Short mmCIF file of C-alpha atoms and ligand atoms in Angstrom, two decimals:
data_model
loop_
_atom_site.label_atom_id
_atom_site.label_comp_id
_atom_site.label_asym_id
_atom_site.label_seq_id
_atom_site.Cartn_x
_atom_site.Cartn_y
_atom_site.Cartn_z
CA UNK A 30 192.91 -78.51 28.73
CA UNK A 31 190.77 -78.15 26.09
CA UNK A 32 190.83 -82.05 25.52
CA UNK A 33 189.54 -82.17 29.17
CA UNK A 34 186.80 -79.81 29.01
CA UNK A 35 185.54 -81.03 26.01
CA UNK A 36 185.77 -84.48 27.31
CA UNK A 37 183.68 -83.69 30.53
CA UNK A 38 181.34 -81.83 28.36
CA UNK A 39 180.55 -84.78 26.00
CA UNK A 40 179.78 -87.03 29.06
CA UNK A 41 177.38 -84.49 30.61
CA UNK A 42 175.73 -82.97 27.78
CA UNK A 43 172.48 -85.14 26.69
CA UNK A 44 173.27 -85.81 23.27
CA UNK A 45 170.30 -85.82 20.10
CA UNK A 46 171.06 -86.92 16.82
CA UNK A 47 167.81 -85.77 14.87
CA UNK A 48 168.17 -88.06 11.85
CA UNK A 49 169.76 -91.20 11.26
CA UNK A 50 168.80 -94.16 8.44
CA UNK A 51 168.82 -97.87 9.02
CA UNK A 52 167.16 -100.15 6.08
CA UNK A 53 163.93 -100.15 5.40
CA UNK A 54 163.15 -104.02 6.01
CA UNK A 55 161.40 -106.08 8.20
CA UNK A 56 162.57 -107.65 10.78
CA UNK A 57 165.61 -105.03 10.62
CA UNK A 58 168.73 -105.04 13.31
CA UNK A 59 168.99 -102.42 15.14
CA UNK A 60 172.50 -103.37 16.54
CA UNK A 61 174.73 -100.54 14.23
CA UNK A 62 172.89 -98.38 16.65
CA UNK A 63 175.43 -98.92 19.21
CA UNK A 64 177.69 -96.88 17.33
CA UNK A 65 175.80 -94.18 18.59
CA UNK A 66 175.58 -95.09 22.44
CA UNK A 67 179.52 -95.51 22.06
CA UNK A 68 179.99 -92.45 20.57
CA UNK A 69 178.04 -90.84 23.72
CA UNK A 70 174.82 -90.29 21.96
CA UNK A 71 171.74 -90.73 24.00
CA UNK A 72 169.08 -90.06 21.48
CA UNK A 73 168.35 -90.81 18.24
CA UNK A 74 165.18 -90.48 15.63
CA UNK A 75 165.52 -93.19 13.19
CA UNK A 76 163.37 -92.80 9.62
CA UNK A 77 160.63 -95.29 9.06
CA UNK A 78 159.26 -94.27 5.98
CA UNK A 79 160.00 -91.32 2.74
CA UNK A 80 157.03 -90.76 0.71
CA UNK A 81 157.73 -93.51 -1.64
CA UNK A 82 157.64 -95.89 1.03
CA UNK A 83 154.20 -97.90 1.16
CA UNK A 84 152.48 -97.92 4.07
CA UNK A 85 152.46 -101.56 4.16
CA UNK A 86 156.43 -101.12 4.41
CA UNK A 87 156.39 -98.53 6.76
CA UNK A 88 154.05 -100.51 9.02
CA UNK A 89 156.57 -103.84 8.67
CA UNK A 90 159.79 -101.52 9.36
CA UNK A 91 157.73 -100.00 12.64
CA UNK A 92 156.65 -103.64 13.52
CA UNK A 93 160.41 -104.85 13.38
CA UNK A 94 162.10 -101.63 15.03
CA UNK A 95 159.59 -102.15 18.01
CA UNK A 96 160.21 -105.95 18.54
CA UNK A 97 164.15 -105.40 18.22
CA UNK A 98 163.95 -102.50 21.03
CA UNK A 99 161.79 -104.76 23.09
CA UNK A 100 163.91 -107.19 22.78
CA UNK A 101 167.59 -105.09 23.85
CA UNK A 102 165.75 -102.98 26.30
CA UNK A 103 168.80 -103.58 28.61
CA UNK A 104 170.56 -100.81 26.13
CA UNK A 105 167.92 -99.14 24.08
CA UNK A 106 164.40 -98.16 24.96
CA UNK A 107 161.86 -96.68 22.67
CA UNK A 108 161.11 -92.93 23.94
CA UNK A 109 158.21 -90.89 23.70
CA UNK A 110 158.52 -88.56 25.99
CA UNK A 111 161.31 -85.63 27.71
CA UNK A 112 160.62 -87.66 30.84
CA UNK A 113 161.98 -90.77 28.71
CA UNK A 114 164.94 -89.38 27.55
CA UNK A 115 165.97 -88.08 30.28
CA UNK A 116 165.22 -91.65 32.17
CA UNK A 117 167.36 -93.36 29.40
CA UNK A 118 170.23 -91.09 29.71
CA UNK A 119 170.54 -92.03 33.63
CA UNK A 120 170.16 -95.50 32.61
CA UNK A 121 172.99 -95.56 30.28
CA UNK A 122 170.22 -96.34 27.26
CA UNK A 123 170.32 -94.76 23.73
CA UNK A 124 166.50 -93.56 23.31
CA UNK A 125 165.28 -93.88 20.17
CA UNK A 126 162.19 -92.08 18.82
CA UNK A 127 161.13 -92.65 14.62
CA UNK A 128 160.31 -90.30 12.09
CA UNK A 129 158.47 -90.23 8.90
CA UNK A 130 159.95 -88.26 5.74
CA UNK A 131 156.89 -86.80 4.13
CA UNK A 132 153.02 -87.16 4.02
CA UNK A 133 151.95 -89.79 1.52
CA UNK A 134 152.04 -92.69 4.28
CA UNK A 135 149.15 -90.96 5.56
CA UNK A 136 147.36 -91.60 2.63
CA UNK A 137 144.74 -88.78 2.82
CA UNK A 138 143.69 -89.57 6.10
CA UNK A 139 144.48 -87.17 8.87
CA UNK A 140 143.61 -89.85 11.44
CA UNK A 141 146.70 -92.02 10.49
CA UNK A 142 148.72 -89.05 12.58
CA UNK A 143 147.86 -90.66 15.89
CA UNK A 144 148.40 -93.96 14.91
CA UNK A 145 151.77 -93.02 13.49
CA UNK A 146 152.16 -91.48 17.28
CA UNK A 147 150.96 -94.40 19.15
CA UNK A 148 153.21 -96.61 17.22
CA UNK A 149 156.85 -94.01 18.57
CA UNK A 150 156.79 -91.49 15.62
CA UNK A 151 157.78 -88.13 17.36
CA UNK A 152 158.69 -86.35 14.24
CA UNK A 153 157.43 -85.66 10.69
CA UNK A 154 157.59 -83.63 7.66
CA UNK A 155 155.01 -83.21 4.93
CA UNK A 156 156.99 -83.79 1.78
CA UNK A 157 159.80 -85.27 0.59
CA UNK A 158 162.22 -83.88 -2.50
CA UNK A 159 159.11 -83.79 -4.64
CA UNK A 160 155.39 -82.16 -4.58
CA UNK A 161 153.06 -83.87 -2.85
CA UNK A 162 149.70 -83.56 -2.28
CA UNK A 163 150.07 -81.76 1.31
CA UNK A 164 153.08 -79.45 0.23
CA UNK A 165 155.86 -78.92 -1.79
CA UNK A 166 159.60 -80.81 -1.77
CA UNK A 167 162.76 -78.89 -2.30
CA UNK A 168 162.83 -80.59 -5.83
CA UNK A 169 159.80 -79.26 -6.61
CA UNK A 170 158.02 -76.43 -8.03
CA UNK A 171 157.87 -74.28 -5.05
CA UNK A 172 154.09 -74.79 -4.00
CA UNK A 173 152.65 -74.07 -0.98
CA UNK A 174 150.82 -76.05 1.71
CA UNK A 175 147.47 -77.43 0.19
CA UNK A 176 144.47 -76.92 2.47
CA UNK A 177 145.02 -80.67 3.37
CA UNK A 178 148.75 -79.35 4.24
CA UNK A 179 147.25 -77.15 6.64
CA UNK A 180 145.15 -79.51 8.12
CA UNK A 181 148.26 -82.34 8.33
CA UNK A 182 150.23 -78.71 10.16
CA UNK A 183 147.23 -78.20 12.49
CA UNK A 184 147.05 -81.88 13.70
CA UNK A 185 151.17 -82.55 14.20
CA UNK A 186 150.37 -79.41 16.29
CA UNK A 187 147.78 -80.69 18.38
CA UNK A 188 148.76 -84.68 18.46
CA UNK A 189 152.48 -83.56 19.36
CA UNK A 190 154.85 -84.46 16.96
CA UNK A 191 158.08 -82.45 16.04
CA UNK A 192 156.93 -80.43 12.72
CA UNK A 193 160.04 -80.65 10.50
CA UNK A 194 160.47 -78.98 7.20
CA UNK A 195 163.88 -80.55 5.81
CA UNK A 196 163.56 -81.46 2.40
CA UNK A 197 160.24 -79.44 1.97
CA UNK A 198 160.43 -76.33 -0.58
CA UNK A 199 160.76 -73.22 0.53
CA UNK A 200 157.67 -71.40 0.24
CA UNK A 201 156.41 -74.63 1.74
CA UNK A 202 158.63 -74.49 4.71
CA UNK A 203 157.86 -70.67 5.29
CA UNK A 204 154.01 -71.44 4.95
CA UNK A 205 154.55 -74.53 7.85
CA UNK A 206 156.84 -71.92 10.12
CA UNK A 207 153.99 -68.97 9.59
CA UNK A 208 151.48 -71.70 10.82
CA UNK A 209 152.65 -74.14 13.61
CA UNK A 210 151.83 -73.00 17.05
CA UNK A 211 155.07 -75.36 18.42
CA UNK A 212 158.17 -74.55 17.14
CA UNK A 213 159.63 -76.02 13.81
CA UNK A 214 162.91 -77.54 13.34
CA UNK A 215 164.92 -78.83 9.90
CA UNK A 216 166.03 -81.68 11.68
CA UNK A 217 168.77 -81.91 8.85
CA UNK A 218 169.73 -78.87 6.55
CA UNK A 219 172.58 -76.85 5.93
CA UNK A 220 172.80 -73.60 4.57
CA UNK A 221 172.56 -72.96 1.30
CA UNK A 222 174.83 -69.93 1.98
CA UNK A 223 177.74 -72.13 2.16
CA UNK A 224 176.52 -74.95 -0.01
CA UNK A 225 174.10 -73.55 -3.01
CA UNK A 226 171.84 -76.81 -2.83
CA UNK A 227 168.29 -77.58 -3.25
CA UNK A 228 168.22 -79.38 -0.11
CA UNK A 229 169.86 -76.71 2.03
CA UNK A 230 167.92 -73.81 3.07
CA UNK A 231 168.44 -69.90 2.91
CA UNK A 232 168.36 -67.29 5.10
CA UNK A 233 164.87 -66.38 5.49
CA UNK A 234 163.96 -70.01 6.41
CA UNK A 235 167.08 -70.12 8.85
CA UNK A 236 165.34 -66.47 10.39
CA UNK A 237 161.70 -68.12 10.44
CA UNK A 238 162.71 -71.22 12.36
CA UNK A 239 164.50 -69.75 14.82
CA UNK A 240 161.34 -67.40 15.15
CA UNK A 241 159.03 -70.31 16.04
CA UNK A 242 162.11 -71.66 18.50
CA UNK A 243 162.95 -73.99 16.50
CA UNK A 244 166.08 -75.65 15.75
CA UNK A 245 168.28 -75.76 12.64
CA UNK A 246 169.85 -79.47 13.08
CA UNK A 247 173.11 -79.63 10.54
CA UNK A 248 173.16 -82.86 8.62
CA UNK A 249 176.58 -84.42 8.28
CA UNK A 250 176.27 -85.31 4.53
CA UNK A 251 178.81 -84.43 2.54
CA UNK A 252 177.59 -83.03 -0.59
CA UNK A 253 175.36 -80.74 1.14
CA UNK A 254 178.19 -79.74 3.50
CA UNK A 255 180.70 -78.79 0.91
CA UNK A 256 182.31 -80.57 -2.03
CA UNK A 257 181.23 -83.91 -0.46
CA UNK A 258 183.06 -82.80 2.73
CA UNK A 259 182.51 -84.24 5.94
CA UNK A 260 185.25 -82.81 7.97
CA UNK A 261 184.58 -81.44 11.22
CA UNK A 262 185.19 -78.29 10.09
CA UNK A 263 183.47 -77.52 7.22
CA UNK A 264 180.94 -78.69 9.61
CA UNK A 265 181.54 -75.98 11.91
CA UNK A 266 181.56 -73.06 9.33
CA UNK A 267 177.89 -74.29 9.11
CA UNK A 268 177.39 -74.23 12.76
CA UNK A 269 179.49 -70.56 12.75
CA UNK A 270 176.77 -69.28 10.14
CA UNK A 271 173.48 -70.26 11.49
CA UNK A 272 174.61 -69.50 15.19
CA UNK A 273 175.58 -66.10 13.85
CA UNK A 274 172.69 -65.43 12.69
CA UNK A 275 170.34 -66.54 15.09
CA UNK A 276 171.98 -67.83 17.95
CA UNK A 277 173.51 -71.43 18.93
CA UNK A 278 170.51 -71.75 20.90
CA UNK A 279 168.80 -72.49 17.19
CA UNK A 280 171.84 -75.09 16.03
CA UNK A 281 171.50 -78.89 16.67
CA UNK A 282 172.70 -81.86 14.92
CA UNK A 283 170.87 -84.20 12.73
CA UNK A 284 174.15 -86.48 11.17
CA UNK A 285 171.91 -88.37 8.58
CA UNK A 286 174.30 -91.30 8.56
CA UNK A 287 173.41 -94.31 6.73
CA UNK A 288 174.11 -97.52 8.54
CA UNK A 289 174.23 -99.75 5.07
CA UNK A 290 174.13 -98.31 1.80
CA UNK A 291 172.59 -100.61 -0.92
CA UNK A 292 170.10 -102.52 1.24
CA UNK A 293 167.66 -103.48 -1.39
CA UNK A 294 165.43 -101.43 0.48
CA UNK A 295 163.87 -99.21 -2.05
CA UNK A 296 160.40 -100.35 -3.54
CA UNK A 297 160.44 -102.49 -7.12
CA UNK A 298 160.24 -100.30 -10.02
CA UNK A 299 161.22 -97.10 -7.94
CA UNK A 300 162.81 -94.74 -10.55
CA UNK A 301 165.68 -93.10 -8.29
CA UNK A 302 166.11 -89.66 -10.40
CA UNK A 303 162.49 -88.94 -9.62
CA UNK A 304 163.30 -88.21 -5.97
CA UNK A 305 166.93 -87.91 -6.23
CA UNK A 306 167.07 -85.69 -9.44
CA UNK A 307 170.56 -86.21 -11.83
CA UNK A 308 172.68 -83.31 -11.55
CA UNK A 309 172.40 -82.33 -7.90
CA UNK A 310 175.63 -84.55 -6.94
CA UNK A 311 173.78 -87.10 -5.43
CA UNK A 312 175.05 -90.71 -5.12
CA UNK A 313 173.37 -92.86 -3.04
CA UNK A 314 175.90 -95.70 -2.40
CA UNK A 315 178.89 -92.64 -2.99
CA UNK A 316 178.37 -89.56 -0.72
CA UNK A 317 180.43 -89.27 2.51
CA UNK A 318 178.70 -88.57 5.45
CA UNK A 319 180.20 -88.35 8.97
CA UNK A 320 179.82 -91.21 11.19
CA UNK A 321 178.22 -91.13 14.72
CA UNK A 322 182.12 -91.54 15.47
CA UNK A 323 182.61 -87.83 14.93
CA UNK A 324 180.23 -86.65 18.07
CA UNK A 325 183.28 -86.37 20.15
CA UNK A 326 185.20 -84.38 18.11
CA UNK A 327 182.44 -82.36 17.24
CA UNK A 328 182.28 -81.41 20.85
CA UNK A 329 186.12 -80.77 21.17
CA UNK A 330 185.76 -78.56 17.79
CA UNK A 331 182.71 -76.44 19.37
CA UNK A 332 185.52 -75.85 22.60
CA UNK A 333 188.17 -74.61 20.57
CA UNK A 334 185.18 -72.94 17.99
CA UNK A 335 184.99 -70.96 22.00
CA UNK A 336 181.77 -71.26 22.37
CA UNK A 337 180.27 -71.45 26.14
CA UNK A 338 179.63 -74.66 27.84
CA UNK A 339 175.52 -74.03 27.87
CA UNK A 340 176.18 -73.23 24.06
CA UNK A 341 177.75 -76.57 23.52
CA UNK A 342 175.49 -77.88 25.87
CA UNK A 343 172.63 -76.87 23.68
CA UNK A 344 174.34 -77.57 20.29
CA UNK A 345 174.64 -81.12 20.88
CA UNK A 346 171.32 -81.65 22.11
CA UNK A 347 169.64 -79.48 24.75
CA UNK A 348 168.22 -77.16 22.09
CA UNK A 349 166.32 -80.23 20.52
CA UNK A 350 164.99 -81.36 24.01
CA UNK A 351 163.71 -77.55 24.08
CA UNK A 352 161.60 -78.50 21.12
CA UNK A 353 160.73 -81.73 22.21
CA UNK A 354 159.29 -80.38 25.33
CA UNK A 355 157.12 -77.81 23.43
CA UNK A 356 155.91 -80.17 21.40
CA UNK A 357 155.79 -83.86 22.55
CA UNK A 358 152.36 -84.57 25.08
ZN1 ZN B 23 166.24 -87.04 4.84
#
């Protein structure tokens, strides 16, 4: 029974992955993306750009994702808006939205926001692992938003982009969550409760986002998940916790996966301890984290977790289409 249910659920629920990472390159595939519409995803928000990324590269990775969507529109359509998804999901298409991982592609110049926006970025945060000149990173110092922070905060607000605060610091993150007028999600954090990481956030940040509505989107990766653990459930203990505290109308998911590890993809001369400081566990080419293959269980495991269908519902993506409708215009 509970295979059925959780089967019928999976096909009906609209499904939102909040992060996922293809290579940085021009003229990039997009095909490991049907692992996703296979899995019964039907959204996705792929990274175009961390702050070490150029904006030359990030405009090169945007050029190629657009031309390979234009190109398999019979299966995958870019989406900007609610109205979009929703269209794609009747279609049978994986939507895809991008993000950007920090601020520095920006480079000073708040006006960049809308052209990031006209060009399918729905989602953005304002540092990433390290301080910044907006804000700080979780590998940071624990600064605060600089007054051009606010500003960047002030215009995702009124362009319409997703405000995100994963890998930000946490008086950072608090600062953003005190300011936005939409809500604020960490499209993909865990708690540091369960896993005492930089990257993961506490309880007060957990509290603040679900104040602004937002939505706490667990990342599947495995060192911030446990002991580089990606079972489904060590998964759920971090869905148990932040729905316990603040509801399952404030949990989403935000897998993180990787499509190709070692893709040559980060720029020359990059020094990879700067942004992915030694003793922290990470290893790039090393760390588990759970495929798009592990949607459907995930939904079976949120049955027998007995939570209610609109819980699930919600979990796997309609809490993340809540935000989106806040936000995107
Ligand atoms: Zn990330």
């Amino acid at each position: 029974m509970t295979g059925d249910r959780a089967r019928a659920l999976h096909s009906a629920a609209l499904v939102w992955d909040a992060h996922a990472c293809l290579p940085l390159l021009p003229r990039q595939s997009m095909a490991a993306l049907e692992r996703h519409r296979a899995a019964g995803a039907n959204h996705v928000s792929i990274n175009v750009g961390m702050d070490f990324n150029p904006v030359s590269q990030v405009m090169r990775v945007i050029a190629g994702f657009r031309e390979w969507i234009a190109d398999h529109g019979d299966r995958f359509v870019l989406a900007g808006s609610v109205a979009e998804v929703r269209q794609a999901q009747r279609d049978g298409k994986l939507s895809i939205a991008f993000d950007l991982e920090g601020s520095d592609m920006l480079e000073g110049d708040l006006d960049m926001l809308r052209l990031y926006r006209d060009l399918g970025v729905r989602q953005i945060h304002l540092a990433y692992n390290r301080d910044n000149a907006a804000a700080g990173g979780c590998h940071g110092d624990d600064v605060g938003l600089s007054p051009f922070g606010r500003r960047i905060v002030d215009r995702v607000n009124d362009l319409g982009l997703i405000m995100d605060c994963s890998h930000s610091g946490h008086r950072t993150s608090l600062e953003i969550m005190e300011r936005s007028r939409r809500p604020v999600v960490f499209s993909h954090s865990n708690a540091r409760a369960l896993k005492d990481h930089p990257r993961n956030i506490r309880d007060d940040q957990i509290d603040a986002c679900a104040r602004t509505g937002g939505v706490i989107a667990l990342s599947g990766i495995g060192i911030f998940l446990g002991a580089n653990d990606i079972r489904v459930e060590t998964l759920m203990r971090h869905v148990d916790y932040v729905a316990g505290r603040v509801g399952p109308q404030h949990v989403g998911l935000g897998l993180d996966y990787v499509f190709e590890r070692g893709s040559a993809d980060l720029p020359p001369g990059l020094v990879v301890g700067d942004w992915w400081p030694a003793g922290h566990e990470y290893d790039l080419d090393g760390m588990a984290i759970m495929p798009p293959e592990s949607l459907p269980a995930i939904t079976e495991a949120l049955v027998e977790r007995g939570f209610g269908d609109d819980e699930i519902l919600g979990i796997l993506g309609g809490n993340y289409l809540r935000v989106a409708a806040a936000s995107w215009r």
